[in-house]
Coordinates of C-alpha atoms in Angstrom, one line a residue:
Chain K
M26 CA 172.4 -86.7 -88.5
N27 CA 173.8 -88.9 -85.9
Q28 CA 172.1 -89.9 -82.7
E29 CA 173.9 -87.3 -80.4
G30 CA 173.1 -84.6 -82.8
I31 CA 169.4 -85.3 -82.6
R32 CA 169.5 -85.3 -78.8
D33 CA 171.3 -81.8 -78.9
R34 CA 168.7 -80.4 -81.1
L35 CA 166.2 -81.6 -78.7
V36 CA 167.9 -80.1 -75.7
S37 CA 168.6 -76.9 -77.5
K38 CA 164.9 -76.4 -78.3
F39 CA 163.3 -77.6 -75.0
G40 CA 166.0 -77.2 -72.4
E41 CA 168.0 -79.6 -70.4
D42 CA 165.0 -80.7 -68.3
V43 CA 163.3 -82.4 -71.0
V44 CA 165.8 -85.1 -71.5
S45 CA 165.7 -87.0 -68.2
D46 CA 167.8 -90.0 -69.4
A47 CA 169.9 -90.9 -72.4
T48 CA 171.2 -94.4 -72.7
M49 CA 173.7 -95.5 -75.7
F50 CA 173.5 -99.1 -76.6
R51 CA 174.9 -100.7 -79.8
D52 CA 175.3 -97.1 -81.4
Q53 CA 171.5 -96.5 -80.7
L54 CA 170.5 -93.7 -78.5
C55 CA 167.5 -94.1 -76.1
V56 CA 166.3 -90.8 -75.0
T57 CA 163.7 -90.6 -72.1
V58 CA 161.8 -87.3 -72.3
T59 CA 159.2 -85.8 -70.0
K60 CA 155.7 -87.0 -70.3
D61 CA 153.7 -83.6 -70.6
K62 CA 155.9 -82.5 -73.6
I63 CA 155.5 -85.5 -75.7
R64 CA 153.3 -84.1 -78.4
E65 CA 155.4 -81.0 -78.8
I66 CA 158.6 -83.0 -79.0
C67 CA 157.0 -85.2 -81.6
R68 CA 155.7 -82.4 -83.7
F69 CA 159.3 -80.7 -83.5
L70 CA 161.0 -84.0 -84.6
R71 CA 158.5 -84.3 -87.7
D72 CA 158.6 -80.7 -88.6
E73 CA 162.3 -79.6 -88.4
P74 CA 163.8 -80.0 -92.0
D75 CA 167.1 -81.6 -90.9
L76 CA 165.3 -84.1 -88.7
A77 CA 162.1 -84.7 -90.6
F78 CA 161.0 -87.7 -88.8
N79 CA 158.1 -88.3 -91.2
F80 CA 157.3 -92.0 -90.4
L81 CA 156.4 -93.4 -86.9
S82 CA 157.6 -97.0 -87.1
F83 CA 156.1 -98.2 -83.8
V84 CA 154.5 -97.3 -80.5
G85 CA 154.8 -99.8 -77.7
A86 CA 155.1 -100.1 -74.0
V87 CA 157.3 -101.8 -71.4
D88 CA 156.1 -102.7 -68.1
N89 CA 159.0 -102.5 -65.4
Y90 CA 156.8 -104.0 -62.6
P91 CA 157.5 -103.7 -59.7
R92 CA 159.7 -100.7 -60.3
T93 CA 158.2 -97.3 -60.4
P94 CA 157.3 -95.5 -62.4
R95 CA 155.9 -98.7 -63.9
F96 CA 155.5 -98.3 -67.5
E97 CA 157.5 -96.8 -70.4
V98 CA 156.0 -95.9 -73.8
V99 CA 158.4 -96.2 -76.6
Y100 CA 158.1 -94.3 -79.8
Q101 CA 160.4 -95.7 -82.8
L102 CA 160.9 -92.9 -85.4
N103 CA 162.1 -93.0 -88.9
S104 CA 163.1 -90.3 -91.3
L105 CA 162.6 -91.6 -94.9
R106 CA 164.1 -88.4 -96.2
H107 CA 167.5 -88.5 -94.2
N108 CA 167.5 -92.3 -93.6
H109 CA 168.0 -91.9 -89.8
R110 CA 166.2 -93.4 -87.0
F111 CA 165.6 -92.4 -83.3
R112 CA 163.9 -93.8 -80.2
I113 CA 162.3 -91.8 -77.5
K114 CA 160.6 -93.1 -74.4
V115 CA 158.3 -91.5 -71.8
R116 CA 157.8 -92.8 -68.3
V117 CA 154.1 -93.4 -67.2
E118 CA 153.3 -93.8 -63.6
E119 CA 150.3 -96.2 -62.7
A120 CA 147.6 -93.8 -61.2
E121 CA 146.1 -94.5 -57.9
G122 CA 142.6 -96.2 -58.7
G123 CA 142.8 -95.7 -62.3
L124 CA 145.0 -95.9 -65.3
G125 CA 148.2 -94.0 -66.3
S126 CA 147.9 -91.7 -69.1
V127 CA 149.9 -89.9 -71.8
D128 CA 149.0 -87.6 -74.6
S129 CA 148.1 -89.3 -77.9
V130 CA 150.3 -88.3 -80.9
V131 CA 147.6 -89.5 -83.6
D132 CA 147.5 -85.7 -84.8
V133 CA 151.2 -85.9 -85.4
W134 CA 151.4 -89.2 -87.1
P135 CA 148.0 -90.8 -88.0
T136 CA 149.6 -94.2 -87.9
A137 CA 149.9 -93.9 -84.2
D138 CA 146.1 -94.8 -84.1
W139 CA 146.2 -98.5 -84.0
H140 CA 149.6 -98.8 -82.3
E141 CA 148.3 -96.7 -79.2
R142 CA 144.9 -98.6 -79.3
E143 CA 146.9 -101.9 -78.9
T144 CA 149.1 -100.4 -76.2
A145 CA 146.2 -99.2 -74.3
E146 CA 144.5 -102.5 -74.3
M147 CA 147.4 -104.7 -73.5
Y148 CA 149.0 -102.3 -70.8
G149 CA 146.2 -100.4 -69.6
I150 CA 147.6 -97.0 -70.4
T151 CA 145.1 -94.1 -71.5
F152 CA 146.2 -92.1 -74.5
N153 CA 144.6 -88.7 -73.9
D154 CA 142.7 -87.2 -76.8
H155 CA 142.9 -90.5 -78.9
P156 CA 140.2 -90.1 -81.6
D157 CA 139.0 -93.7 -81.4
P158 CA 139.7 -95.3 -78.0
R159 CA 138.2 -98.6 -78.7
K160 CA 140.0 -102.0 -78.1
L161 CA 141.9 -103.3 -81.2
L162 CA 142.6 -106.9 -80.8
L163 CA 141.0 -108.1 -77.6
P164 CA 137.4 -109.1 -77.2
E165 CA 135.6 -106.2 -76.0
H166 CA 134.1 -107.8 -72.9
W167 CA 137.5 -108.2 -71.4
T168 CA 138.6 -105.9 -68.6
V169 CA 142.1 -107.3 -68.1
F170 CA 145.5 -106.1 -69.5
P171 CA 147.4 -109.3 -70.7
L172 CA 150.7 -108.0 -71.4
R173 CA 151.2 -106.6 -67.8
K174 CA 153.9 -108.6 -65.9
D175 CA 151.5 -109.5 -63.1
F176 CA 149.0 -111.0 -65.5
P177 CA 149.0 -114.8 -65.3
L178 CA 149.7 -116.2 -68.9
E179 CA 147.1 -118.9 -68.9
G180 CA 144.5 -116.3 -68.2
T181 CA 142.0 -115.6 -65.3
D182 CA 138.3 -115.8 -64.9
D183 CA 138.1 -112.4 -66.6
T184 CA 139.1 -113.9 -69.9
P185 CA 136.3 -116.1 -70.7
D186 CA 135.9 -117.8 -74.2
L187 CA 132.5 -116.1 -74.8
P188 CA 130.9 -112.8 -74.1
P189 CA 128.4 -112.9 -71.2
Q190 CA 125.0 -114.1 -72.3
T191 CA 122.7 -111.0 -72.8
N192 CA 119.4 -112.8 -73.0
Chain J
M11 CA 117.3 -166.8 -102.8
A12 CA 118.2 -163.2 -103.2
I13 CA 115.7 -161.3 -105.4
E14 CA 118.5 -159.8 -107.5
R15 CA 119.2 -163.2 -109.1
H16 CA 115.6 -163.5 -110.5
L17 CA 116.0 -160.1 -112.0
N18 CA 119.2 -160.9 -113.7
D19 CA 121.2 -158.7 -111.3
T20 CA 119.8 -155.4 -112.7
V21 CA 118.7 -154.3 -109.1
H22 CA 120.7 -154.2 -105.8
V23 CA 118.9 -154.9 -102.7
T24 CA 119.9 -153.2 -99.4
N25 CA 118.4 -151.6 -96.3
L26 CA 117.4 -148.1 -96.2
E27 CA 119.7 -146.9 -93.4
W28 CA 122.9 -148.5 -95.1
F29 CA 121.7 -146.6 -98.2
V30 CA 121.2 -143.3 -96.5
N31 CA 124.6 -143.6 -94.6
W32 CA 126.3 -144.4 -97.7
S33 CA 125.0 -141.5 -99.7
R34 CA 125.8 -139.2 -96.8
K35 CA 129.4 -140.5 -96.5
S36 CA 130.0 -140.6 -100.3
S37 CA 129.3 -137.0 -100.9
M38 CA 130.3 -135.0 -97.9
W39 CA 130.7 -131.3 -98.6
P40 CA 133.2 -129.7 -96.2
L41 CA 133.0 -126.1 -95.2
G42 CA 135.7 -124.0 -96.8
F43 CA 136.9 -122.7 -93.6
G44 CA 140.6 -122.3 -92.4
L45 CA 141.8 -120.9 -89.2
A46 CA 145.5 -121.2 -89.0
C47 CA 148.5 -122.9 -90.7
C48 CA 146.8 -126.3 -90.5
A49 CA 144.6 -124.8 -93.3
L50 CA 147.4 -125.0 -95.8
E51 CA 147.6 -128.8 -95.2
M52 CA 143.9 -129.0 -95.7
I53 CA 144.3 -127.1 -99.1
A54 CA 147.1 -129.4 -100.0
A55 CA 144.7 -132.3 -99.4
F56 CA 141.9 -130.7 -101.7
V57 CA 144.2 -130.1 -104.7
S58 CA 145.6 -132.5 -107.3
R59 CA 148.4 -134.2 -105.4
Y60 CA 146.2 -135.8 -102.7
D61 CA 142.8 -135.2 -104.4
L62 CA 140.1 -135.2 -102.0
A63 CA 137.7 -135.7 -104.9
R64 CA 138.6 -139.5 -104.7
F65 CA 136.1 -139.4 -101.5
G66 CA 133.4 -137.3 -102.9
M67 CA 134.6 -134.3 -101.2
E68 CA 135.9 -131.8 -103.6
V69 CA 133.1 -129.4 -103.3
A70 CA 134.2 -127.1 -100.5
R71 CA 131.4 -124.6 -99.8
P72 CA 131.9 -121.2 -98.7
S73 CA 128.3 -120.9 -97.2
P74 CA 127.8 -123.1 -94.0
R75 CA 124.2 -123.7 -95.3
H76 CA 125.6 -125.8 -98.2
A77 CA 128.1 -127.9 -96.0
D78 CA 127.9 -131.2 -94.0
L79 CA 131.3 -131.1 -92.5
M80 CA 133.4 -128.6 -90.6
I81 CA 137.2 -129.1 -90.5
V82 CA 138.5 -126.9 -87.8
S83 CA 141.9 -126.5 -89.1
G84 CA 143.9 -124.6 -86.7
T85 CA 144.2 -122.3 -83.6
A86 CA 140.9 -120.9 -82.4
S87 CA 141.3 -117.8 -80.5
K88 CA 138.8 -116.6 -78.1
K89 CA 137.9 -113.6 -80.2
M90 CA 137.1 -116.0 -83.1
I91 CA 135.0 -118.5 -81.2
P92 CA 131.6 -116.5 -81.4
A93 CA 132.0 -116.6 -85.2
V94 CA 133.0 -120.3 -85.4
R95 CA 129.9 -121.2 -83.2
R96 CA 127.7 -119.0 -85.4
I97 CA 128.8 -120.7 -88.5
Y98 CA 128.3 -124.1 -87.0
E99 CA 124.8 -123.2 -85.9
Q100 CA 124.1 -122.2 -89.6
M101 CA 125.1 -125.7 -90.8
A102 CA 122.1 -128.0 -91.8
E103 CA 121.7 -131.3 -90.1
P104 CA 123.4 -133.7 -90.3
R105 CA 126.6 -132.1 -89.7
W106 CA 130.0 -133.4 -88.5
V107 CA 133.1 -131.7 -87.1
I108 CA 136.8 -132.6 -87.4
A109 CA 139.2 -131.2 -85.0
M110 CA 142.4 -130.9 -87.2
G111 CA 145.8 -130.4 -85.5
A112 CA 146.9 -130.1 -82.0
C113 CA 145.5 -126.5 -81.5
A114 CA 142.0 -127.5 -82.4
C115 CA 142.2 -130.7 -80.4
T116 CA 143.5 -129.3 -77.2
G117 CA 144.9 -125.8 -77.6
G118 CA 148.4 -127.0 -78.5
I119 CA 151.4 -125.0 -77.7
Y120 CA 149.1 -122.2 -77.0
K121 CA 148.3 -122.5 -73.3
N122 CA 147.5 -119.0 -72.7
Y123 CA 144.6 -116.4 -72.2
A124 CA 143.8 -115.8 -75.9
V125 CA 143.4 -119.3 -77.3
V126 CA 140.4 -121.7 -76.8
Q127 CA 142.0 -124.8 -75.1
G128 CA 140.3 -127.4 -77.5
I129 CA 137.4 -126.7 -79.9
D130 CA 135.5 -129.6 -78.2
R131 CA 134.7 -126.9 -75.7
H132 CA 132.2 -125.5 -77.9
L133 CA 131.5 -128.0 -80.7
P134 CA 130.6 -131.7 -80.7
V135 CA 133.8 -133.2 -82.3
D136 CA 133.6 -136.5 -84.4
V137 CA 137.1 -137.1 -85.2
Y138 CA 140.3 -135.7 -83.8
I139 CA 143.5 -135.6 -85.9
P140 CA 146.7 -135.1 -84.0
G141 CA 149.8 -133.4 -85.6
C142 CA 151.4 -129.9 -85.8
P143 CA 150.2 -129.6 -88.6
P144 CA 149.0 -133.1 -89.6
R145 CA 150.0 -134.1 -92.9
P146 CA 147.4 -134.4 -95.7
E147 CA 147.6 -138.1 -95.4
A148 CA 146.6 -137.8 -91.8
L149 CA 143.7 -135.6 -92.8
L150 CA 142.6 -138.1 -95.4
D151 CA 142.8 -140.9 -92.7
G152 CA 140.8 -138.8 -90.2
I153 CA 138.1 -138.3 -93.0
L154 CA 138.0 -142.0 -93.6
Q155 CA 137.6 -142.7 -89.9
L156 CA 134.6 -140.2 -90.1
H157 CA 133.2 -142.1 -93.2
A158 CA 133.3 -145.4 -91.1
K159 CA 131.7 -143.7 -88.3
V160 CA 128.9 -142.3 -90.4
M161 CA 128.3 -145.8 -92.0
K162 CA 127.7 -147.0 -88.3
E163 CA 125.1 -144.4 -87.6
Q164 CA 121.5 -145.2 -87.0
S165 CA 120.4 -142.5 -89.4
I166 CA 116.6 -143.6 -89.6
R167 CA 115.7 -145.0 -86.3
N168 CA 118.0 -142.7 -84.1
P169 CA 119.0 -139.6 -86.2
R170 CA 121.7 -137.6 -84.6
V171 CA 120.7 -134.3 -83.1
T172 CA 123.7 -132.1 -82.4
R173 CA 123.7 -129.0 -80.3
V174 CA 126.1 -126.3 -79.7
K175 CA 127.3 -126.4 -76.0
V176 CA 126.2 -123.5 -73.8
A177 CA 128.9 -122.1 -71.7
G178 CA 128.7 -123.5 -68.2
E179 CA 126.6 -126.3 -69.1

């Protein structure tokens, strides 16, 4: 199925409101969907026989600082059965005094587990109902989010070499 | 004059310190330990083409308790450094450290939040080998420099005591 066909299936299932933005670039369509429906949308894309996105290639994020909403979480989908790909995004606002959040899709594609953990630690985005919300790559004692645009590349006092001495 | 002459050159007389240093440098056991791409050059130095066995160093030990020499071959990330320090602490005295490559010496091109800016922030380095990565010849030269350094040590009168630096010291 071509890219517009996949978008039209989404719109006919969930209504016009769910697709807030659709950008065509180099024959690839990038569809921004509403955040609170992401889990149902993913399940729909996986389970429909003519879509059959049975493989989640990647989950990542984009920091659009200083624009708002600040973050976009990107899902790169692949269908091994039909050999077609699709990209969906959700916008995540930085919450006041906390972290922005989006629903986890681990129960749709188990491979989202590590992708979401990496995205969470690098950008400071909480994935709701994630089964294992630990850090993946960074040291446990860090409290910073290094891939945010306002984070200095060379690190801060919050990125020490060693964990704090416990004794 | 020399006592060897009277014994028909069947013995060799030297001083104890020279002998201890000579035996240490002649069979220095490196730790089998690679961190990044420099490890491949280190492996090349071990195998037949460059043949580290010529210098009594062919026994790379997987256990730090059997090793004398830690070759820090590559980028040490901050996540890795507690493990590197722990391995160093487990090595028996006397022990030596070679910082191999630009990353181990200074952090190299990785001037960022995730990489230790030189392994000498944590370990007492004896020889620095520049290069990205250094060729096996450079590693061999660094090892020979370390051998020369070992031969100058006051191993009996003033034995070396190396301690791991504590953060903030």
